[in-house]
Tab-separated table of C-alpha atoms and ligand atoms in Angstrom:
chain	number	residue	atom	x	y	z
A	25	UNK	CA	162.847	120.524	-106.919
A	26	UNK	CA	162.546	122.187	-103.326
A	27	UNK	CA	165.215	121.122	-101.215
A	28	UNK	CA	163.977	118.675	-98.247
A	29	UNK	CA	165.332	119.613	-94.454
A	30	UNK	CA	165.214	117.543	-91.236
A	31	UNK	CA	165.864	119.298	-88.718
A	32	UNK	CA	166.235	117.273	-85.026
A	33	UNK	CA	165.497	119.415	-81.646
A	34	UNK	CA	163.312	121.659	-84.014
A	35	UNK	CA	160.711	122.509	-81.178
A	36	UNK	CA	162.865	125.118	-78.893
A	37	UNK	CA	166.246	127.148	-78.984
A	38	UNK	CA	168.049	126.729	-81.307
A	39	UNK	CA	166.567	123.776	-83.670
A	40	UNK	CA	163.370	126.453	-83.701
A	41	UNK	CA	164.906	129.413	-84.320
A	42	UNK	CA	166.950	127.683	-87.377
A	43	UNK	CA	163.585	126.684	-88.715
A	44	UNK	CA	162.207	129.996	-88.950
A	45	UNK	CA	165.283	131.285	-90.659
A	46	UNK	CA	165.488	128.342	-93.698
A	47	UNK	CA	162.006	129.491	-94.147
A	48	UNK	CA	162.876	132.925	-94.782
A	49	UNK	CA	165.582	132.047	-96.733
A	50	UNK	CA	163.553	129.774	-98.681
A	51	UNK	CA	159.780	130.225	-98.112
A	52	UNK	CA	159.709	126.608	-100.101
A	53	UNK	CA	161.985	124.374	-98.658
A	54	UNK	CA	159.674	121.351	-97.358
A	55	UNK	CA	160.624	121.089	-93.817
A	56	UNK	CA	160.203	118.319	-91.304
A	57	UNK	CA	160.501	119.135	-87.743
A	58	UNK	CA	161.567	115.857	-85.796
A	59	UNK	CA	161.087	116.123	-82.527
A	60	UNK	CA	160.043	113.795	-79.310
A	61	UNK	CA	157.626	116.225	-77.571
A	62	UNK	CA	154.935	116.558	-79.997
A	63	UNK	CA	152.725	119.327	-78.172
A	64	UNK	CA	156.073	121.538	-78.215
A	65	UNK	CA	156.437	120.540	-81.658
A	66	UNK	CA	152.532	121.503	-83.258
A	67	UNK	CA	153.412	124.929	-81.494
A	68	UNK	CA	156.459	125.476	-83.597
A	69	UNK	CA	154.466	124.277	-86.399
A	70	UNK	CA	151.483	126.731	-86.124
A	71	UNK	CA	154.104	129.532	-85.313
A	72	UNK	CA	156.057	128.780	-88.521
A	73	UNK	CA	152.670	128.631	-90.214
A	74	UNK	CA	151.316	131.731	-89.200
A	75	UNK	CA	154.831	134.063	-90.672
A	76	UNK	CA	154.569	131.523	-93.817
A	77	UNK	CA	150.893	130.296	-94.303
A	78	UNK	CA	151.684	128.256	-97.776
A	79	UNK	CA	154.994	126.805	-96.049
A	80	UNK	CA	155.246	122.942	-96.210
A	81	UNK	CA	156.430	122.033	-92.578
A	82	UNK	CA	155.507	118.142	-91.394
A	83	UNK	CA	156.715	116.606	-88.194
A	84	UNK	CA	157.615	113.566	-87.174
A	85	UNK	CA	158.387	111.688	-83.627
A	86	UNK	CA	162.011	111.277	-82.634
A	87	UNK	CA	163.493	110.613	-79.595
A	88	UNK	CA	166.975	110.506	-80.250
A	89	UNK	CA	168.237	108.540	-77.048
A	90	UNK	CA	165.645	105.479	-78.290
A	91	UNK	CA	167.118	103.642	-80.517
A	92	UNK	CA	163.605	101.961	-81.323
A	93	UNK	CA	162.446	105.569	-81.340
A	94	UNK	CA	165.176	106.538	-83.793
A	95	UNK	CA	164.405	103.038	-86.239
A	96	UNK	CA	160.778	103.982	-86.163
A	97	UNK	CA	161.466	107.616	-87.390
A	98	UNK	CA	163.709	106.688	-89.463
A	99	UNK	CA	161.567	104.235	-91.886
A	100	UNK	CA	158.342	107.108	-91.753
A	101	UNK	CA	161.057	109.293	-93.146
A	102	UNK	CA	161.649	106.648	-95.622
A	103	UNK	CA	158.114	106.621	-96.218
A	104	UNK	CA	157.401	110.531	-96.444
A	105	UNK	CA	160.557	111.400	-98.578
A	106	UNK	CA	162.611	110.407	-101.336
A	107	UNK	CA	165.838	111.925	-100.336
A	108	UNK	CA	166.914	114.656	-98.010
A	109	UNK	CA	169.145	117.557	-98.707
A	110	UNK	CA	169.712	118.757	-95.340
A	111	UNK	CA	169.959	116.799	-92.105
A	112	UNK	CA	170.330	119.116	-89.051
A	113	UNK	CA	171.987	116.967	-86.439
A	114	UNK	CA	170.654	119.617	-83.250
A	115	UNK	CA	169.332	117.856	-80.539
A	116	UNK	CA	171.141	118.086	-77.758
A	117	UNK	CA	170.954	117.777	-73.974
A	118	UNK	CA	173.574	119.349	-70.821
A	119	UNK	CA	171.365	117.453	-67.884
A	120	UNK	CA	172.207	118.035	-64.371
A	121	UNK	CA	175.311	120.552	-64.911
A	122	UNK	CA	177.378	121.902	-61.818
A	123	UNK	CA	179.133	125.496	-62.135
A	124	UNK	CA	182.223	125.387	-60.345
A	125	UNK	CA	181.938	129.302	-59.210
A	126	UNK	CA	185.657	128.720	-57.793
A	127	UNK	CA	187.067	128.016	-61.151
A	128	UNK	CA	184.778	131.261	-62.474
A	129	UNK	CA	186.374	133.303	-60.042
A	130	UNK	CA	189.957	132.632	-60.023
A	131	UNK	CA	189.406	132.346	-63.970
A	132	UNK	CA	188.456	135.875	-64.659
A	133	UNK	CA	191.645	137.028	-62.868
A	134	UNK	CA	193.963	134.748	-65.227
A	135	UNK	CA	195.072	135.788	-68.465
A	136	UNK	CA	192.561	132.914	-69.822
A	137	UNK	CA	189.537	135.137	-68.633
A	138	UNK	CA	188.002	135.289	-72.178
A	139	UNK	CA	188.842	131.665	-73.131
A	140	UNK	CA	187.033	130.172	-70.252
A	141	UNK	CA	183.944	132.362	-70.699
A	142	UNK	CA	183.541	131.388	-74.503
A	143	UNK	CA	184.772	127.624	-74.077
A	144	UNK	CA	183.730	127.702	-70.323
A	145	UNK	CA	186.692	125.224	-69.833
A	146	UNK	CA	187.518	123.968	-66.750
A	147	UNK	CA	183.614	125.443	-65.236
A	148	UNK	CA	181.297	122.750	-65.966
A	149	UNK	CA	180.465	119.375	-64.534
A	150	UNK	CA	177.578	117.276	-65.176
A	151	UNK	CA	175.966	113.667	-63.591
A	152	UNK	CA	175.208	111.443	-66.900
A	153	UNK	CA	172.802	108.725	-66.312
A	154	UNK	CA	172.250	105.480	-68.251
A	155	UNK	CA	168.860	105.103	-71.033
A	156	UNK	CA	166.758	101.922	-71.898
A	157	UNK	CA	169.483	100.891	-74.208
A	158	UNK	CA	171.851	100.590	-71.699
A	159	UNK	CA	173.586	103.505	-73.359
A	160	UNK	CA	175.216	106.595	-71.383
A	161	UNK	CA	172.315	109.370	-72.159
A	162	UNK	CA	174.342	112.306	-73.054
A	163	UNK	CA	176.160	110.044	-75.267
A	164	UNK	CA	173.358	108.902	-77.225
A	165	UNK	CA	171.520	111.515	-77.180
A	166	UNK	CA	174.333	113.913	-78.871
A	167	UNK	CA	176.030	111.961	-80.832
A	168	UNK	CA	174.752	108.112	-81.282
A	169	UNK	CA	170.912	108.370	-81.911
A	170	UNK	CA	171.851	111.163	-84.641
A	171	UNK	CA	174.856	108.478	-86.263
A	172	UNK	CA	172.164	105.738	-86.178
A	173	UNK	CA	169.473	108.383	-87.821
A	174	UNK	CA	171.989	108.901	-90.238
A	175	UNK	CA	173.134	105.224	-91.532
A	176	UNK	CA	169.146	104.289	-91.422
A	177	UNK	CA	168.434	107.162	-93.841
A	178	UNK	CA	171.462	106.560	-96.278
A	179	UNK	CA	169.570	105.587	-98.981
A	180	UNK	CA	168.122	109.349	-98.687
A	181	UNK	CA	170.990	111.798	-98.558
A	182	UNK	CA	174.099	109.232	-100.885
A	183	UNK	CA	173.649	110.296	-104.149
A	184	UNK	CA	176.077	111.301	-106.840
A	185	UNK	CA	174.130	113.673	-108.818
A	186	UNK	CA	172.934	115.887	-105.687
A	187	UNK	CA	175.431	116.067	-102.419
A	188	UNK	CA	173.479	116.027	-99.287
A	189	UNK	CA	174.610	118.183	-95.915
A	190	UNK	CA	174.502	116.868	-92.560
A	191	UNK	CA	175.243	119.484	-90.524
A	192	UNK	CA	176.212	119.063	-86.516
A	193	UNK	CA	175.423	121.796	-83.658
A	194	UNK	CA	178.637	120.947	-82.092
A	195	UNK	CA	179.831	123.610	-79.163
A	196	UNK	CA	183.124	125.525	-77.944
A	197	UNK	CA	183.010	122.934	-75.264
A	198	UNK	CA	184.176	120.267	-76.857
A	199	UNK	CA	186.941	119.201	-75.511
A	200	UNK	CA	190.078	116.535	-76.656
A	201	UNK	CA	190.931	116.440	-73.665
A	202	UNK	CA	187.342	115.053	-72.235
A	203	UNK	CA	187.325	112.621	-74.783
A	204	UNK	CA	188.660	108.995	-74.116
A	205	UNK	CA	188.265	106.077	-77.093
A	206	UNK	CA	188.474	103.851	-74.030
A	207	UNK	CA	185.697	105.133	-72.681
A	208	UNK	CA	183.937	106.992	-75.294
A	209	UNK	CA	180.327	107.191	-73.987
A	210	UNK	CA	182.073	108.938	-70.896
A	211	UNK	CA	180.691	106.631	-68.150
A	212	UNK	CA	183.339	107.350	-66.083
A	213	UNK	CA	184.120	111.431	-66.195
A	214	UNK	CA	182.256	114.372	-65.460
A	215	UNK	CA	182.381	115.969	-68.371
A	216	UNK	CA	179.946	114.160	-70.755
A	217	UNK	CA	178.866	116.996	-72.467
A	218	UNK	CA	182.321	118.455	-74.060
A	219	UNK	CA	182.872	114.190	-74.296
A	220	UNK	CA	179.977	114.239	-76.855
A	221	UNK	CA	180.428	117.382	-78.881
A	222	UNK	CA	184.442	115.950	-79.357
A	223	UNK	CA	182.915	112.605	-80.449
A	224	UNK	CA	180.960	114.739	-82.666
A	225	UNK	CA	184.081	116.414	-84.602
A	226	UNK	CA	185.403	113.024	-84.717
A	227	UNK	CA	182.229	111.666	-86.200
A	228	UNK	CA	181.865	114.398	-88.649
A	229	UNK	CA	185.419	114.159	-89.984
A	230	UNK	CA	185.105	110.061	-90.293
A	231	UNK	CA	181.948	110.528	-91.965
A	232	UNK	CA	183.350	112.813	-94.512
A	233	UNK	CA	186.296	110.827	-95.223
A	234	UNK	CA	183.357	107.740	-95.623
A	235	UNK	CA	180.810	109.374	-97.877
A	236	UNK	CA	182.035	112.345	-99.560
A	237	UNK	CA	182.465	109.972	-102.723
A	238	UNK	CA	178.662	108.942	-102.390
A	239	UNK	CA	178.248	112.774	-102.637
A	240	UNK	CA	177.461	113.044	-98.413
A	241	UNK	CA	178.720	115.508	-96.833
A	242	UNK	CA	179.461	116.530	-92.894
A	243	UNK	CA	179.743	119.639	-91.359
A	244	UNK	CA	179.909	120.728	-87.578
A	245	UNK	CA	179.080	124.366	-86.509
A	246	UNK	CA	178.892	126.276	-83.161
A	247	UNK	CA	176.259	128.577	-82.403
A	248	UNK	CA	177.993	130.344	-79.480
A	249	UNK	CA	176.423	130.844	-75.992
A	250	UNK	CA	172.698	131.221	-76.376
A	251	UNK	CA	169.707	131.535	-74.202
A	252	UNK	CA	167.979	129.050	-74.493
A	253	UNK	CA	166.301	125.781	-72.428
A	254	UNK	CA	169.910	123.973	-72.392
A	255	UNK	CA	171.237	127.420	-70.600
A	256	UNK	CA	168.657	127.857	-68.154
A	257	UNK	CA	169.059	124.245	-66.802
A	258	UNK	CA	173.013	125.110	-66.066
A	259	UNK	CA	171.492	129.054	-63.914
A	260	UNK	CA	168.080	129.945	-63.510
A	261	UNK	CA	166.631	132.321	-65.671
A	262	UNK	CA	166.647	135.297	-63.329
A	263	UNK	CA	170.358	134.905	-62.682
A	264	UNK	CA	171.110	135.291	-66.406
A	265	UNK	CA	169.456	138.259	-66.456
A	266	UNK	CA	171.146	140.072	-63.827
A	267	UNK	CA	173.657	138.644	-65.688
A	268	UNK	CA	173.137	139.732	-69.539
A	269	UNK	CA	174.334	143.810	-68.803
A	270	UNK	CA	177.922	141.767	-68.284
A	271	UNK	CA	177.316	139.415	-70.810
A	272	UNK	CA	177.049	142.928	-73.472
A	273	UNK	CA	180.284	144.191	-72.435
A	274	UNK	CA	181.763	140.731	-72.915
A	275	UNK	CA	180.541	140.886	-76.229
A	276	UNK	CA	183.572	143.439	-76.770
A	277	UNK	CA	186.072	140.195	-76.172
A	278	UNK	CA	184.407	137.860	-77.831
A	279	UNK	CA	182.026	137.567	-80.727
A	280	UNK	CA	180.881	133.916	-79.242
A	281	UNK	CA	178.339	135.547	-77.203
A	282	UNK	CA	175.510	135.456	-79.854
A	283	UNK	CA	172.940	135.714	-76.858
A	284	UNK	CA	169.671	134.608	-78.882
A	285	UNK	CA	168.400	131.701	-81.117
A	286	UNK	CA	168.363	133.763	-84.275
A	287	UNK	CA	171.873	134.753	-83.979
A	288	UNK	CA	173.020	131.154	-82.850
A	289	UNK	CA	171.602	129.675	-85.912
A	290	UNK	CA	173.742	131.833	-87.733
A	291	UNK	CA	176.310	129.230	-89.077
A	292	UNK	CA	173.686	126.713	-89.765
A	293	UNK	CA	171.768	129.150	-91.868
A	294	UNK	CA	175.273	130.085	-93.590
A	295	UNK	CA	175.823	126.169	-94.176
A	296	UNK	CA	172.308	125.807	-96.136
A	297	UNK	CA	173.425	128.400	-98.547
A	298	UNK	CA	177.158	126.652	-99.171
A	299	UNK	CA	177.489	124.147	-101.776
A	300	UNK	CA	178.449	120.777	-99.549
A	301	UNK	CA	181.521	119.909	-101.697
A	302	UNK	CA	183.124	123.638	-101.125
A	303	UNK	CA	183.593	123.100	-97.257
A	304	UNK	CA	186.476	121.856	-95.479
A	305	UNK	CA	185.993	118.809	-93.285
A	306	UNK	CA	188.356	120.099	-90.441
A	307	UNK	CA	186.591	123.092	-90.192
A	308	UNK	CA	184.366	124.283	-87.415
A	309	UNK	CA	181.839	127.333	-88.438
A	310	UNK	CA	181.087	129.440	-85.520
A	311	UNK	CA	178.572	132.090	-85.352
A	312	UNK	CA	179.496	134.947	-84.015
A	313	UNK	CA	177.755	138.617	-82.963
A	314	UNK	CA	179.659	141.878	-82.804
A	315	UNK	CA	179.169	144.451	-79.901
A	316	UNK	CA	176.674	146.079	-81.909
A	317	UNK	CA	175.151	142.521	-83.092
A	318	UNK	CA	175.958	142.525	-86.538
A	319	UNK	CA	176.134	138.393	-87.407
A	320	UNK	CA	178.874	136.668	-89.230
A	321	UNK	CA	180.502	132.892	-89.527
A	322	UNK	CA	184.263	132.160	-88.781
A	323	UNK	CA	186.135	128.982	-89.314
A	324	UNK	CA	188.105	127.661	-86.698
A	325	UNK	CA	190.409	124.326	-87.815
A	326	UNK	CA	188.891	121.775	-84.979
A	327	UNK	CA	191.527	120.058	-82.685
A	328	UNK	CA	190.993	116.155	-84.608
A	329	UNK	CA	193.498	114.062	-85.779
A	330	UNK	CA	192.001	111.838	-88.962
A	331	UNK	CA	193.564	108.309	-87.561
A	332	UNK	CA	191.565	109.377	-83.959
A	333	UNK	CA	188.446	109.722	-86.003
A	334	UNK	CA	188.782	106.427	-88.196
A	335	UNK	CA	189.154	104.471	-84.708
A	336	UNK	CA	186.669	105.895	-83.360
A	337	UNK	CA	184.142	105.269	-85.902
A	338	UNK	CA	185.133	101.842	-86.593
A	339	UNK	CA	183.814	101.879	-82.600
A	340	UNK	CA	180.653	103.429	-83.440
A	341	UNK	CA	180.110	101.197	-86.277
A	342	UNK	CA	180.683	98.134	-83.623
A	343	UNK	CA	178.365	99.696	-81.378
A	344	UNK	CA	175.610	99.868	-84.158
A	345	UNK	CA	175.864	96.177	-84.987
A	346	UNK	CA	175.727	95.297	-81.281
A	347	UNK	CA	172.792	97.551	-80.564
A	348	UNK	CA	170.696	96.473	-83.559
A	349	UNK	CA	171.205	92.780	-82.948
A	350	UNK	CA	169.869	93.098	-79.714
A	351	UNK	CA	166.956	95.347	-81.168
A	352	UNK	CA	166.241	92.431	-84.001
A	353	UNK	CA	166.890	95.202	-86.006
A	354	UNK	CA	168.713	94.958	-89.626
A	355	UNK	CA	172.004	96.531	-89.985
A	356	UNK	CA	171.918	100.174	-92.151
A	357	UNK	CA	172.674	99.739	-95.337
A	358	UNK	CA	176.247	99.065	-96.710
B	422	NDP	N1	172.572	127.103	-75.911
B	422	NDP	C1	173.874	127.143	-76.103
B	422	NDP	O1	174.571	128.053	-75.594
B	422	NDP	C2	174.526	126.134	-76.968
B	422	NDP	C3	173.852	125.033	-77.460
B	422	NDP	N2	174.507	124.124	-78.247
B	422	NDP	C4	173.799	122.965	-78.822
B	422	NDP	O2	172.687	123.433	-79.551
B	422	NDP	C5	171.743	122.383	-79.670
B	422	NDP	C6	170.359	122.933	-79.394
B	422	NDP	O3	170.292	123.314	-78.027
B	422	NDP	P1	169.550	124.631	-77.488
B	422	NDP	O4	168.697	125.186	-78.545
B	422	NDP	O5	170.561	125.468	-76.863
B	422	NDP	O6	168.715	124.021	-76.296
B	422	NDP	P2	167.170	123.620	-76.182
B	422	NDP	O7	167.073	122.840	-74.943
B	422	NDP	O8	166.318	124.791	-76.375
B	422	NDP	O9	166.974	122.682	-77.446
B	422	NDP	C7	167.365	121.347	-77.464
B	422	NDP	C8	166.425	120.618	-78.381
B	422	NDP	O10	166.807	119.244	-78.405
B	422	NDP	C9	165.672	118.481	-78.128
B	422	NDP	N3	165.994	117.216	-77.506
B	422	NDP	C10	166.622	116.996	-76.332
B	422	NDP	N4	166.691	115.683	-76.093
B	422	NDP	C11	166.089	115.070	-77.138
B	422	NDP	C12	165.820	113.734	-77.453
B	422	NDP	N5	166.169	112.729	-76.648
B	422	NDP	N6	165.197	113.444	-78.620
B	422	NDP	C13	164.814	114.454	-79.438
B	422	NDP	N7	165.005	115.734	-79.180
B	422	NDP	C14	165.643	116.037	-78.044
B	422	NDP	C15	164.812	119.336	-77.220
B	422	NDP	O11	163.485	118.854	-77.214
B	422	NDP	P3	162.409	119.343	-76.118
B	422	NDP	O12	161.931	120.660	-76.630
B	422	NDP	O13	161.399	118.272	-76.158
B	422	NDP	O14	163.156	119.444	-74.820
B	422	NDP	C16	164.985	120.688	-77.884
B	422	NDP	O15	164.129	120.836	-78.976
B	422	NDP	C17	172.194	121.292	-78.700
B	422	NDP	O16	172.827	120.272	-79.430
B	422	NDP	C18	173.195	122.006	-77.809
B	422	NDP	O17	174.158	121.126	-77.281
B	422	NDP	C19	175.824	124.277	-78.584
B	422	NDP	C20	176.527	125.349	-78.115
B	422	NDP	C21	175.947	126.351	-77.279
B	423	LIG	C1	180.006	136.493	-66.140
B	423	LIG	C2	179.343	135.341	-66.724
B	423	LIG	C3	178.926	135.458	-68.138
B	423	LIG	C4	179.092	134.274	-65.969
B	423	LIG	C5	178.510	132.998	-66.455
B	423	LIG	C6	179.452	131.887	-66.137
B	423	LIG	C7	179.074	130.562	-66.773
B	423	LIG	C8	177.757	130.069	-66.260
B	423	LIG	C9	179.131	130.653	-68.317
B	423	LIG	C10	180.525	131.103	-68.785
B	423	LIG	C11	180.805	130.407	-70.100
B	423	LIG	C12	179.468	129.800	-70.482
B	423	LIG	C13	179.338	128.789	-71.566
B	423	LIG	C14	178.341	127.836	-71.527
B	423	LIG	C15	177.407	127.762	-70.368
B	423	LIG	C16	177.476	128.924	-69.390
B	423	LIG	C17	178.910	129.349	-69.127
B	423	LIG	C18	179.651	128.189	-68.494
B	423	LIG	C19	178.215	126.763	-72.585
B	423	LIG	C20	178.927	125.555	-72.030
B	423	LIG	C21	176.768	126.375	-72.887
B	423	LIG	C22	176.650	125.248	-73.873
B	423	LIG	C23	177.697	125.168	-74.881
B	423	LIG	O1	177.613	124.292	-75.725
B	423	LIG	C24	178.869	126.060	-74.901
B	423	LIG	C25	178.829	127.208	-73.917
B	423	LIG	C26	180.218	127.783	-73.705
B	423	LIG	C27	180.229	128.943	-72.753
C-alpha cells in the first residue's frame, strides 16, 4: 500500500518544496496538499504534475487559524482517506515582525555573534492579533489549528499494526524563555512566534508520551533560515539579496543557513524515510548545509521538561473542549 501524506502550508516555501522532494523519493506516495489559498495551491499541483505526470496529488481547503475551517477539512479527509501515514504539521505564519538592528549590531561584536544569527535571539519582535475564534493568531495558527487537525483525524494515523508520523516544522527560535503556561497563546509578549514553536516542542513531546502506544508518533524538525514568503515579510526581498554574499560566508559558522526550500526540507525528507518508533521524542532534527552545500540532519536534545509538556497539554486539551462547545462541535475522539 502507498503511503498517504498531508502535508499543511504545501502551496509555498517550504511545505512546497517538501512536496516535490517526497515525490522524488517516492514517485507513489498519494499526496494531499492542504492548503487555504486554493489558486496558490492548483499551481503547486500542476507544477508537481508536470516533473511527475502519473503522481497522485489531491488538495484540500484548510485554514488552520479556523477552527470551522480546520473541522470541515478534517471530516473530507475522513472522507478521502482511510488512514494517513504522514501528517506534515508546516503551516506557519511570523506576521508583522520588527528587527531590532540595535540588538544586530551590538550582537555581532559579542562572543554570541553566531548564536543570534542562527537562533536570531534577542532580534525579533512581532504584533499578534486576535482571529474569529477569539484565539491569539500566531497561536492558532502554529500550533492549535494543527493539535485540533490532529485529534479530529485520530481515527486515521492510531493504529497498532502501522505507526503514523506527525512531523512539526518547528524553528531555532523557539524559545523557553518566550513561553509562559500562564499565558500560553502569548497575548501579552512580543515574541509570539518563538512562543508558538516552544508550545510546539511541548506539544510534540506530550503527544508522544500520549500515543506512541496507539502506534502515533511526533516529531519536530528545523529547517534552518530559508528564503522564503515568511522571510521576506521580516526584510524585503532586495535587502536579502545584498545580503546573501554575507549570508555564504556565514555558512562557514553555521550549517543552519540552508538558504533555499529544497535544502530546508531536508530533515522532513530525512523523517519520511525513518521508521517512527526509532526516533527519540526529545530530539529536534535540524537541517543543515555545509559551505559548499552538501545537506545533512543533526539532532539537537530540545530544551523541554516532560512535567512542562503534560501541563501544558492538559491546557490544550481544555482549550479544545471549550472551543468545540462553543462551535456545537463534538469532542475528537477518546
Ligand atoms: N523560512 C524560515 O527561515 C523558517 C521557517 N520555519 C517554518 O517553516 C514553515 C513554513 O514556512 P515557510 O515555507 O518559511 O514560509 P511560507 O510563507 O513560504 O509558507 C508558509 C505556508 O503556510 C501557509 N499558511 C499560513 N497561514 C496559514 C493558514 N492560516 N492556514 C493554512 N495555511 C497557512 C502559507 O499559505 P499561503 O501560501 O496561502 O500564504 C504557506 O503555504 C512555517 O511553520 C515556519 O514557521 C521554521 C524555521 C525557519
Ligand atoms: C547579516 C545578516 C544575515 C543579517 C540578517 C539579520 C536578521 C534579519 C536575521 C538573523 C537571524 C535570522 C533568523 C530568522 C529571520 C532573520 C534573522 C533574524 C528566523 C527567525 C526566521 C524564521 C525562523 O523560524 C528561524 C530563523 C532564525 C534566524
Amino acid at each position: 500500500m502507498q503511503p498517504v501524506v498531508l502535508v499543511t502550508g504545501a502551496s509555498s516555501g517550504i511545505g512546497s518544496a517538501l512536496c516535490k522532494r517526497l515525490l522524488r523519493e517516492d514517485a507513489g506516495v498519494r499526496l494531499c496538499l492542504a492548503c487555504r489559498n486554493m489558486q496558490k495551491a492548483t499551481a503547486t499541483k500542476a507544477v508537481l504534475l508536470a516533473a511527475h505526470p502519473a503522481a497522485q496529488v489531491t488538495l484540500v481547503r484548510l485554514d488552520v487559524s479556523s477552527l470551522e475551517s480546520v473541522l470541515r477539512a478534517a471530516s473530507e479527509i475522513q472522507r478521502r482517506f482511510q488512514r494517513l501515514d504522514y501528517l506534515f504539521l508546516n503551516a506557519g505564519i511570523m506576521p508583522n515582525t520588527h528587527v531590532s538592528f540595535k540588538a544586530l549590531i551590538s550582537g555581532l561584536f559579542s562572543g554570541r555573534a553566531v548564536h543570534m544569527l542562527s537562533t536570531a535571539e534577542g532580534l525579533l519582535t512581532q504584533e499578534d492579533c486576535i482571529t474569529a475564534d477569539g484565539l491569539q493568531a500566531v497561536f492558532e495558527t502554529n500550533l492549535f489549528g494543527h493539535f485540533i487537525l490532529i485529534r479530529q483525524l485520530e481515527p486515521l494515523l492510531c493504529c497498532l499494526e502501522k505507526p503514523s508520523l506527525l512531523i512539526w516544522t518547528s524553528s531555532s527560535n523557539a524559545r523557553k524563555s518566550a513561553f509562559s503556561l500562564t499565558d500560553y497563546q502569548h497575548s501579552k509578549g512580543k515574541e509570539s512566534y518563538s512562543s508558538s514553536k516552544y508550545a510546539t516542542d511541548l506539544a510534540s513531546v506530550a503527544l508522544n508520551k500520549h500515543f506512541n502506544k496507539q502506534g502515533l508518533y511526533s516529531s519536530v524538525v528545523c529547517p534552518g533560515l530559508v528564503m522564503t514568503n515568511l522571510t521576506y515579510g521580516i526584510l524585503p526581498s532586495f535587502f536579502w539579496k545584498l545580503l546573501m554574499p554575507i549570508m555564504w560566508i556565514i555558512r562557514f559558522f553555521t550549517k543552519t543557513y540552508t538558504l533555499t526550500p529544497y535544502n530546508g526540507a531536508e530533515a522532513q525528507v530525512w523523517l519520511f524515510k525513518q521508521k517512527p518508533e526509532s526516533l527519540d521524542a526529545l530530539m529536534k532534527y535540524h537541517s543543515c548545509t555545509s559551505p559548499m552545500g552538501k545537506n545533512c540532519v543533526e539532532s539537537q536534545k530540545m530544551d523541554v521538561e516532560e512535567e512542562t509538556a503534560e501541563i501544558f497539554y492538559q491546557k490544550l486539551l481544555e482549550l479544545e473542549k471549550h472551543v468545540l462547545a462553543k462551535l456545537n462541535a463534538p469532542l475528537s475522539p477518546k
